[in-house]
Tab-separated table of C-alpha atoms in Angstrom:
chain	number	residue	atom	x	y	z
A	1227	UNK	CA	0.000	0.000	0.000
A	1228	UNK	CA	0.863	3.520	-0.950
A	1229	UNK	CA	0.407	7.231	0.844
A	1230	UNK	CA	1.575	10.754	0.198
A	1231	UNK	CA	0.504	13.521	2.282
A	1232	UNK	CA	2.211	16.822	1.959
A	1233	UNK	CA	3.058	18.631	5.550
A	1234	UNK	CA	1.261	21.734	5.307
A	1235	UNK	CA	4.240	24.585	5.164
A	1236	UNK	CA	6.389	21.289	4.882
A	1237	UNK	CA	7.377	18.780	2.729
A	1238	UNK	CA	6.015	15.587	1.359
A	1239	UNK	CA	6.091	12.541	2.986
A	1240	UNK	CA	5.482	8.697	1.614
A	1241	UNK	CA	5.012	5.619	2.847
A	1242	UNK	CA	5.046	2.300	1.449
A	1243	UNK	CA	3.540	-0.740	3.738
A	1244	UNK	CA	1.730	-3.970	3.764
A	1245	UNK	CA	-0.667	-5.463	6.552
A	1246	UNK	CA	0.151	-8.678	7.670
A	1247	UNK	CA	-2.438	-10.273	10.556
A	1248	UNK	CA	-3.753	-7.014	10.868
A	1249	UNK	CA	-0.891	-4.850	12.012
A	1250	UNK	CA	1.349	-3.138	9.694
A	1251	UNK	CA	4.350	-4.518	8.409
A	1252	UNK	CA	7.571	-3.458	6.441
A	1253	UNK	CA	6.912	0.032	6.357
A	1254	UNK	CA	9.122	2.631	4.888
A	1255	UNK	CA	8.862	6.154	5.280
A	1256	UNK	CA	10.250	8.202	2.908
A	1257	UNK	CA	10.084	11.951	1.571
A	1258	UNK	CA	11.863	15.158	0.683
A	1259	UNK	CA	11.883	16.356	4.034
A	1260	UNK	CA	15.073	16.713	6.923
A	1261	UNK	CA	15.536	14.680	9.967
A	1262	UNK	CA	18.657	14.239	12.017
A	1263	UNK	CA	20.016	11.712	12.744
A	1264	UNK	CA	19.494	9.456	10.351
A	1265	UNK	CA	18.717	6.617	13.268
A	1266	UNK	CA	15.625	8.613	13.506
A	1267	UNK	CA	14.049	7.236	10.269
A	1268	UNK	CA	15.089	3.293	11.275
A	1269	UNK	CA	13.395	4.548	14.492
A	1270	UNK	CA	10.171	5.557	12.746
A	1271	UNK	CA	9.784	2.986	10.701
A	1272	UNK	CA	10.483	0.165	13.588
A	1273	UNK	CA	7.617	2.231	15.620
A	1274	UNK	CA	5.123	1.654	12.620
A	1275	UNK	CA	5.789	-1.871	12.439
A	1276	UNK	CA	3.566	-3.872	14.117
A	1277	UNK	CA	1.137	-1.330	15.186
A	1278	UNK	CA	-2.720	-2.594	14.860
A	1279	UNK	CA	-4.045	-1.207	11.507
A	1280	UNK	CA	-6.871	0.257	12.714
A	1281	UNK	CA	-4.506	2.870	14.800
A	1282	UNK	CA	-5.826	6.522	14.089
A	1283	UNK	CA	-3.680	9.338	13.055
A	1284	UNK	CA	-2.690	10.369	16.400
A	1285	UNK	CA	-2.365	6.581	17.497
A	1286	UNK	CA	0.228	6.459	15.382
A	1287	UNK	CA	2.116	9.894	15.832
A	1288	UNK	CA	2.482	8.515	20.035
A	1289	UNK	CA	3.989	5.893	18.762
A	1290	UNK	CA	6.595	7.576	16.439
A	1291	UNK	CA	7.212	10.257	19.676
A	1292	UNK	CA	7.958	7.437	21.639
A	1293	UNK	CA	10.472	5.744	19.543
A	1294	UNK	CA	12.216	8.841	18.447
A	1295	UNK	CA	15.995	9.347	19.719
A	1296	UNK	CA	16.596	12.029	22.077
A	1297	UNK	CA	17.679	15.499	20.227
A	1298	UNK	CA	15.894	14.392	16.941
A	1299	UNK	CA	15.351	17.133	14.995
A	1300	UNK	CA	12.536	17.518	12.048
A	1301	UNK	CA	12.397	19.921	9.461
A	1302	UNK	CA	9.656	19.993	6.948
A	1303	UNK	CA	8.447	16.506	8.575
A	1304	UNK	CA	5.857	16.040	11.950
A	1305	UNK	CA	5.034	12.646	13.579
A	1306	UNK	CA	1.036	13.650	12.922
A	1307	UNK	CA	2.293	14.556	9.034
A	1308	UNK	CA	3.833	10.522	9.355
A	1309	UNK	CA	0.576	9.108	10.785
A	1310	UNK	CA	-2.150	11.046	8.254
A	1311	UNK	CA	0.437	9.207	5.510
A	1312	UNK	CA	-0.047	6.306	6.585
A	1313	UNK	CA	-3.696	6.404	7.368
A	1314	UNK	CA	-3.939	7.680	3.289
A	1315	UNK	CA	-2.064	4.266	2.574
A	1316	UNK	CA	-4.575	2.523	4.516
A	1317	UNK	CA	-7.527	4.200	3.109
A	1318	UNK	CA	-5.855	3.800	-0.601
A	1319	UNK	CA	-6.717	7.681	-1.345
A	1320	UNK	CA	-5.588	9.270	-4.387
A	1321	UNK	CA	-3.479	11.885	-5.340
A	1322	UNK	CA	-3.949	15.684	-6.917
A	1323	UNK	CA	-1.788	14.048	-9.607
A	1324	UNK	CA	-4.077	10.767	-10.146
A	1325	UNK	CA	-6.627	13.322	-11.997
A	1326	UNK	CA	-7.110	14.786	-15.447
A	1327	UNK	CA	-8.630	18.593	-13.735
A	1328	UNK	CA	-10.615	20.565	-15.260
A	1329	UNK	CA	-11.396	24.379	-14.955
A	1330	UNK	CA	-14.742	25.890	-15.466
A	1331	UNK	CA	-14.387	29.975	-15.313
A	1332	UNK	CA	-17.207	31.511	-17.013
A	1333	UNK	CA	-18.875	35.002	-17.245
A	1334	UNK	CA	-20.810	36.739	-14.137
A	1335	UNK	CA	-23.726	34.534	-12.891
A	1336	UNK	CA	-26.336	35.742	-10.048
A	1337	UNK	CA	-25.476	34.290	-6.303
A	1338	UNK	CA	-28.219	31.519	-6.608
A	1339	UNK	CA	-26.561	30.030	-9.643
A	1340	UNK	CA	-23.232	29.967	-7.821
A	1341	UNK	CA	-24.751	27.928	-5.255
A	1342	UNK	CA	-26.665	25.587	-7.381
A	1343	UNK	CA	-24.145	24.818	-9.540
A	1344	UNK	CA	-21.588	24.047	-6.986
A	1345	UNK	CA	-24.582	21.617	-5.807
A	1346	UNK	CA	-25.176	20.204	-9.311
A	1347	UNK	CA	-21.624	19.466	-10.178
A	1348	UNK	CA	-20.563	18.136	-6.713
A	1349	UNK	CA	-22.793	15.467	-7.460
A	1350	UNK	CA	-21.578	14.906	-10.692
A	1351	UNK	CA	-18.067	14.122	-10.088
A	1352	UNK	CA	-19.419	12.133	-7.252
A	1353	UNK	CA	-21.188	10.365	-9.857
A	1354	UNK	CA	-18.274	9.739	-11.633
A	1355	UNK	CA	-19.414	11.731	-14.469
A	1356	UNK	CA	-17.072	14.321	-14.715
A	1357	UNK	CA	-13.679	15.004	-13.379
A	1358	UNK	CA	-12.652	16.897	-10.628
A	1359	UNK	CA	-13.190	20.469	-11.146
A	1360	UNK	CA	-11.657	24.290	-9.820
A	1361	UNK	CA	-14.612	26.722	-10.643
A	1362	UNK	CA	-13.523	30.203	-10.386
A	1363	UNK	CA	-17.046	32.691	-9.998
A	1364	UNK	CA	-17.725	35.829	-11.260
A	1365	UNK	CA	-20.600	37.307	-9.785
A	1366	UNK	CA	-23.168	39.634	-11.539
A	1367	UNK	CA	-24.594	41.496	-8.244
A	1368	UNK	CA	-23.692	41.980	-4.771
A	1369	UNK	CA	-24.689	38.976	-1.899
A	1370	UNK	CA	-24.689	38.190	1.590
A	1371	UNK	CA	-24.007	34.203	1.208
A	1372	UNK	CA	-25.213	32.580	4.467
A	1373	UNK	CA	-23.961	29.148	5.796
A	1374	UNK	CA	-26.136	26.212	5.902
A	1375	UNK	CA	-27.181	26.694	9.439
A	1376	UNK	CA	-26.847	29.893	10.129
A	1377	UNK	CA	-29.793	31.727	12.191
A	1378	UNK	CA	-31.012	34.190	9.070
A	1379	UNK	CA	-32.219	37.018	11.437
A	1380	UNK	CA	-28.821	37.022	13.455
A	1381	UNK	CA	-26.570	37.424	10.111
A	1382	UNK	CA	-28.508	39.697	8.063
A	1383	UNK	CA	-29.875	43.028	8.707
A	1384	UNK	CA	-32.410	42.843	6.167
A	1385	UNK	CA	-32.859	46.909	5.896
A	1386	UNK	CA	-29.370	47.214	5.360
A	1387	UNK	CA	-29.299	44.813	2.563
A	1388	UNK	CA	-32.262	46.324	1.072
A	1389	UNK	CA	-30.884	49.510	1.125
A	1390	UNK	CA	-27.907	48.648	-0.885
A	1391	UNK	CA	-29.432	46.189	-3.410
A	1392	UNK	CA	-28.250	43.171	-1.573
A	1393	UNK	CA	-29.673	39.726	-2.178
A	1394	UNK	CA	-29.183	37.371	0.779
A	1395	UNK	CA	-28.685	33.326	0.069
A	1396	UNK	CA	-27.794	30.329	1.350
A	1397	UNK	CA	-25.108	27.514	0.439
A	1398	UNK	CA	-25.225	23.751	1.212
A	1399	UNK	CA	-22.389	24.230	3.591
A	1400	UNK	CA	-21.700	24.912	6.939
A	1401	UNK	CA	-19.362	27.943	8.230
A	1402	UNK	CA	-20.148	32.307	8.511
A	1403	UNK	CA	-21.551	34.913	6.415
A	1404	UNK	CA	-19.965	36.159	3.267
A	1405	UNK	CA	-20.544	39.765	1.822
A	1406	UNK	CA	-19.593	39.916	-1.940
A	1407	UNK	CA	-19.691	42.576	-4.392
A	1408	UNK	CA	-18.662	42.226	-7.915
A	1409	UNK	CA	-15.084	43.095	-8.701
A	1410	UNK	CA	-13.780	43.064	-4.759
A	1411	UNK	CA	-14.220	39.085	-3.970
A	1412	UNK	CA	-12.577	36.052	-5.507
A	1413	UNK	CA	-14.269	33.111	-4.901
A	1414	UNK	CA	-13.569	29.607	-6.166
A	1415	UNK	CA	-14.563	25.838	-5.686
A	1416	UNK	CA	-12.942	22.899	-5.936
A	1417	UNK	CA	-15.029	19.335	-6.512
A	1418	UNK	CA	-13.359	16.635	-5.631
A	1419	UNK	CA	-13.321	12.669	-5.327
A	1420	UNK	CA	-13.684	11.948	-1.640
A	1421	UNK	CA	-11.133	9.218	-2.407
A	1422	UNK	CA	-8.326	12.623	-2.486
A	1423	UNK	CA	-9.002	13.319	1.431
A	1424	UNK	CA	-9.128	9.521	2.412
A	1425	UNK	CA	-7.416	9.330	5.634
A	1426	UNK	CA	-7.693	13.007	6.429
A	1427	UNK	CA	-9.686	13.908	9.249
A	1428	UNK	CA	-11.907	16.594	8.223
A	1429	UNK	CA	-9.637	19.602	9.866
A	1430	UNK	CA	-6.920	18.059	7.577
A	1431	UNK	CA	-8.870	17.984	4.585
A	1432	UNK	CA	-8.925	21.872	4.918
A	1433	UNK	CA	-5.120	22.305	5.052
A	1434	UNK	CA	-4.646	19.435	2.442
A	1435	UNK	CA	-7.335	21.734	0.013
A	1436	UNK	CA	-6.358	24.528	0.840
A	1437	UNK	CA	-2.564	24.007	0.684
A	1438	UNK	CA	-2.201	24.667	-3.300
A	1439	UNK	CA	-3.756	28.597	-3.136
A	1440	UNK	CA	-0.610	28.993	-0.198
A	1441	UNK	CA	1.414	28.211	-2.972
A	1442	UNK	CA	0.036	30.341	-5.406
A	1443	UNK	CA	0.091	33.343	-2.720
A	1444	UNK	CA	3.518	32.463	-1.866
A	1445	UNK	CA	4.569	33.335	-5.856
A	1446	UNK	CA	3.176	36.184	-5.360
A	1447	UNK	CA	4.591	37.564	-2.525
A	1448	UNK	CA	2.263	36.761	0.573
A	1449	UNK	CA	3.295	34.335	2.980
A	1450	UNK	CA	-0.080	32.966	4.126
A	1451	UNK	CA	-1.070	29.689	6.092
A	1452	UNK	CA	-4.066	27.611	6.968
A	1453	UNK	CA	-5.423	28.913	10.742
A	1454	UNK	CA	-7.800	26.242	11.865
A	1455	UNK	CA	-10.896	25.473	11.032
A	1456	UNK	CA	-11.386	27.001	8.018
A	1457	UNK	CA	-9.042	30.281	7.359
A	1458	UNK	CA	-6.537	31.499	5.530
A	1459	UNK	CA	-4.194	34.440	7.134
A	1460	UNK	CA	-1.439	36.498	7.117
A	1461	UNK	CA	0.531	38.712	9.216
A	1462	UNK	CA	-2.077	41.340	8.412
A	1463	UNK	CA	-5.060	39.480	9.098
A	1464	UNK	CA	-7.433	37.097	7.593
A	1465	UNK	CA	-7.966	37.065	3.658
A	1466	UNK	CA	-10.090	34.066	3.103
A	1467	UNK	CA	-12.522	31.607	4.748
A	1468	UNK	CA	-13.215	28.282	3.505
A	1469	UNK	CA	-16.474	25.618	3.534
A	1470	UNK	CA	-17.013	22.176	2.410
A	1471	UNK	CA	-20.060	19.523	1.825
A	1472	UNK	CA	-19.772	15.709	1.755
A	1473	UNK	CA	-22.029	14.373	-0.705
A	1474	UNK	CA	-22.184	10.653	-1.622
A	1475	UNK	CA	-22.912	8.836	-4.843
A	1476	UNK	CA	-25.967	7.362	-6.347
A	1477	UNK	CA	-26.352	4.263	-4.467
A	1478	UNK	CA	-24.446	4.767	-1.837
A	1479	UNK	CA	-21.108	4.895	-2.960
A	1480	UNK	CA	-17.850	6.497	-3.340
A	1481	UNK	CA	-18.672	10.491	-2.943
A	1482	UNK	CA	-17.501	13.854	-3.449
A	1483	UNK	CA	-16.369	16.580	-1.303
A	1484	UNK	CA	-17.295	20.216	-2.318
A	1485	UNK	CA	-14.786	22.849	-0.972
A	1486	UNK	CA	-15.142	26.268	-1.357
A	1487	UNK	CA	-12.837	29.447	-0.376
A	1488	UNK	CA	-14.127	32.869	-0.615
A	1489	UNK	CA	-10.942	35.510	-0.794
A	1490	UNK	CA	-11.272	39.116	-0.099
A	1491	UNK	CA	-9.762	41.188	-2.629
A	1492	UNK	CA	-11.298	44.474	-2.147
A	1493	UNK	CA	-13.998	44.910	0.481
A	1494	UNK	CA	-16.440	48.568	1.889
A	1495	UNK	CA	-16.097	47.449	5.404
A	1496	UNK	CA	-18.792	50.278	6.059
A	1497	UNK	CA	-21.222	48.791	3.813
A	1498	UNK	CA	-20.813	45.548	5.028
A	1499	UNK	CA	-21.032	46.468	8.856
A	1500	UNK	CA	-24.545	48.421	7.547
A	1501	UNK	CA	-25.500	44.248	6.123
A	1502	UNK	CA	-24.272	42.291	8.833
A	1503	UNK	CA	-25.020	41.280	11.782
A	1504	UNK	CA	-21.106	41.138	13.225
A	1505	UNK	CA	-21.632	40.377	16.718
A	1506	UNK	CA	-19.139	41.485	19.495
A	1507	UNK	CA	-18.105	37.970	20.116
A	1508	UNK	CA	-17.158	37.049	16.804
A	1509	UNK	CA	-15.075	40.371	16.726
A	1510	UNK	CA	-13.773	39.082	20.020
A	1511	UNK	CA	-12.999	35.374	19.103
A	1512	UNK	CA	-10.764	37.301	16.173
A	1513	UNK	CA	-8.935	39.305	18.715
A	1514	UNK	CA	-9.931	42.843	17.117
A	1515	UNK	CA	-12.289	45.595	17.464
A	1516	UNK	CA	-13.299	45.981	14.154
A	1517	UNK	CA	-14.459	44.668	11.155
A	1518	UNK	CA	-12.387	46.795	9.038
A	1519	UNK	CA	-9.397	44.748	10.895
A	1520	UNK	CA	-10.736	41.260	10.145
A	1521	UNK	CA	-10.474	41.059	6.544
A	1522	UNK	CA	-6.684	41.989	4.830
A	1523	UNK	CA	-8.055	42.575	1.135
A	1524	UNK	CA	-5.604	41.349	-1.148
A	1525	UNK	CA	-5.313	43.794	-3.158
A	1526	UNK	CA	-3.414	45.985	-1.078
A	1527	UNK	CA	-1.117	43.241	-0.582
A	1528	UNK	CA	-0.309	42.157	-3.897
A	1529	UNK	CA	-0.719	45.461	-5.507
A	1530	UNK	CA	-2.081	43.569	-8.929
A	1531	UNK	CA	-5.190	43.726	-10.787
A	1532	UNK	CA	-7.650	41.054	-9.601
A	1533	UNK	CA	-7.657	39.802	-13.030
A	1534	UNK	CA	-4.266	39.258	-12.636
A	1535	UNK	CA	-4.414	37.921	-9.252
A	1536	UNK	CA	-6.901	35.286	-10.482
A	1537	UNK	CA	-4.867	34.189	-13.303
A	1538	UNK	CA	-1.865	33.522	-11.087
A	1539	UNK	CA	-3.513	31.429	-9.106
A	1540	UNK	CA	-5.066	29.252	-11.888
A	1541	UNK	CA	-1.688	29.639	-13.539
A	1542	UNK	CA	0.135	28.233	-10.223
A	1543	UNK	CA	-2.753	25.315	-9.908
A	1544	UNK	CA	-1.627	24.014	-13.569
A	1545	UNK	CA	1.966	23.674	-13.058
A	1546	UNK	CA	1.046	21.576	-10.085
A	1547	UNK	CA	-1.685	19.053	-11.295
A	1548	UNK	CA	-2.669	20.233	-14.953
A	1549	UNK	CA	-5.648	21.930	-15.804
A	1550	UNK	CA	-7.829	21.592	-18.927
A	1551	UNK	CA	-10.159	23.845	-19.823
A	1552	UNK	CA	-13.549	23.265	-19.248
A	1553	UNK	CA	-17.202	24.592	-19.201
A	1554	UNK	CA	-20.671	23.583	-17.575
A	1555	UNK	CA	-22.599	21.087	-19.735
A	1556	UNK	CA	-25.642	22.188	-21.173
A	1557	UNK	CA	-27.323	19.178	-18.548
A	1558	UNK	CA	-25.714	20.244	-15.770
A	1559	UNK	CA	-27.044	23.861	-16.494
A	1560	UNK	CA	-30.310	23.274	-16.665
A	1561	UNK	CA	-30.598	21.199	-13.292
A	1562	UNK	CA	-29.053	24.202	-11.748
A	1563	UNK	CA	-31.427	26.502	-13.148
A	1564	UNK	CA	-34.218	24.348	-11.764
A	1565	UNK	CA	-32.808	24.434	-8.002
A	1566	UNK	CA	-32.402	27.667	-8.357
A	1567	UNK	CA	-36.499	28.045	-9.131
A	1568	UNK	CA	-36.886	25.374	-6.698
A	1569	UNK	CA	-34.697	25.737	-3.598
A	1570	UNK	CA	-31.880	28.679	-3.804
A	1571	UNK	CA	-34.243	31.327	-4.389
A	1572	UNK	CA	-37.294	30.367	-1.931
A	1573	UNK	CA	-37.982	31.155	1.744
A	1574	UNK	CA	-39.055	27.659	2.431
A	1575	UNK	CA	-34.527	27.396	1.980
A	1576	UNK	CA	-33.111	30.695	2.534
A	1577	UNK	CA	-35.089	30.960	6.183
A	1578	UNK	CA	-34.796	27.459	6.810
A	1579	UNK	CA	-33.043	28.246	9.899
A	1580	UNK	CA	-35.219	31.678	10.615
């Protein structure tokens, strides 16, 4: 059996094994990564052996801790990075390189159809019917974008979106608010095998998405990481929140994972105080006093069009894992236009949690 997991801000590490009686045997960790001395990796890979191979993650990390010499020193490598590898192995997930991806990045479409057609072709790679797929939006107005069970009355002030034109929806996932306006948001998805985050718990699975767009930032200039759950940051604050939905296939099997990031390029922090509901706690649980300081826009950062920020980052996902253009089917249109007649756009969804 066969893993790779990349270290998030680290390198990659892989690990070959079989199972033998039900504990693992001749494993071999290997990887790009630095660890002194080299006794350390005989150490590693005699702590693996045997273990029961039903052993979790952090099973498997204690036992690594345990074995390691005294004054071992990692770089680019963590015990947990060792044990999610191995678990991946176990789990016989696939790899961002196991995948012919393909981009969809089309003209402005209202907030409903955003959130339909992430629905629509979740399901379909799911289904096996198309390939995994990076989406890039556009969006033709502005929109508060609600989670899936967020209260609607606490997030939106409803006279302060209909003041300023602002349509309020709701996704199929979980996490906070998002106010977008056309030209000062970035928002992307990426639709995915759930075979690609086998072994990951779901915190992982953020990092492990997420981990390509750090790249792409990094060529650009902006030393970002992942900040648990679901955030990507910077030394000057947040720039982007992510959200995902599990869906399974047709008949129970193999699903998908929908995961979707929502980046700040430009944002009227006014406006969007006048929209939301931002209580103190949440301001609190960021460490700030204002909204204005929660959200770093990028484009003050990178100091490039957000044309151009966009195309570095589908640029930078290409020379990783390839990237064929792409478009929504005619098929997978329409069913989007009907949920958006039949769930997006109706109270009996938006105010499903009132």
């Amino acid at each position: 059996m066969h893993g790779e997991y990349k270290v998030p801000g680290g390198k990659l590490v892989v690990v070959d094994l079989d199972v033998e009686g039900g504990a693992l045997r001749n494993t071999r960790v290997a990887g790009d990564f630095f660890l002194e001395p080299d006794e350390a990796l005989d150490a590693i890979n005699g702590a693996l052996n045997g273990a029961p191979a039903d052993t979790d993650a952090p099973g498997l990390a204690a036992r690594i801790d345990a074995a390691l010499p005294e004054g071992t020193v990692m770089y680019g490598l963590t015990s947990d990075g060792i044990g999610i590898a191995v678990r991946r192995a176990l789990a016989h997930a696939t790899d961002w390189t196991d995948y012919d991806w393909q981009l969809i990045h089309e003209g402005p479409q209202p907030p409903a159809l955003h959130m339909a057609l992430d629905e629509v072709l979740t399901q379909e790679v799911a289904a096996g019917r198309r390939p995994p797929t990076l989406r890039v939006w556009e969006w033709a107005s502005p929109s508060v974008i609600i989670g899936s069970f967020q209260s609607l009355a606490n997030e939106v002030d409803p006279e302060g979106a209909a003041r300023h034109g602002i349509d309020v929806v709701r996704r199929i996932s979980g996490g906070g608010a998002m106010f977008v306006e056309p030209g000062n948001t970035i928002t992307y998805s990426l639709s995915v095998p759930d075979a690609l985050v086998q072994g990951l718990s779901f915190q992982d699975s953020y990092a492990y998405l997420d981990d390509w767009v750090l790249g792409a930032l990094a060529d650009m200039g902006i030393k970002a990481w992942y900040q648990p759950l679901n955030d990507i940051a910077t030394d000057a604050g947040k720039i982007a929140g992510a959200a995902q939905k599990r869906t399974v296939a047709p008949g129970g099997g193999p699903g998908a994972v929908l995961h979707h990031v929502t980046m700040s390029y430009d944002i009227d922090a006014d406006k969007m105080l006048e929209v939301l509901r931002i209580g103190k706690e949440k301001l609190s649980d960021k460490g700030t006093r204002s909204a204005k300081k929660r959200v770093d826009p990028l484009r003050r950062q990178t100091g490039l069009p957000r044309e151009a920020v966009i195309e570095r980052m589908i640029d930078s996902f290409r020379g990783r894992y390839g990237l064929a253009e792409g478009k929504v089917t005619e098929e997978e249109m329409a069913r989007a236009k009907q949920l958006v007649r039949t769930k997006f756009t109706t109270a009996e969804w938006t105010a499903r949690v009132p």
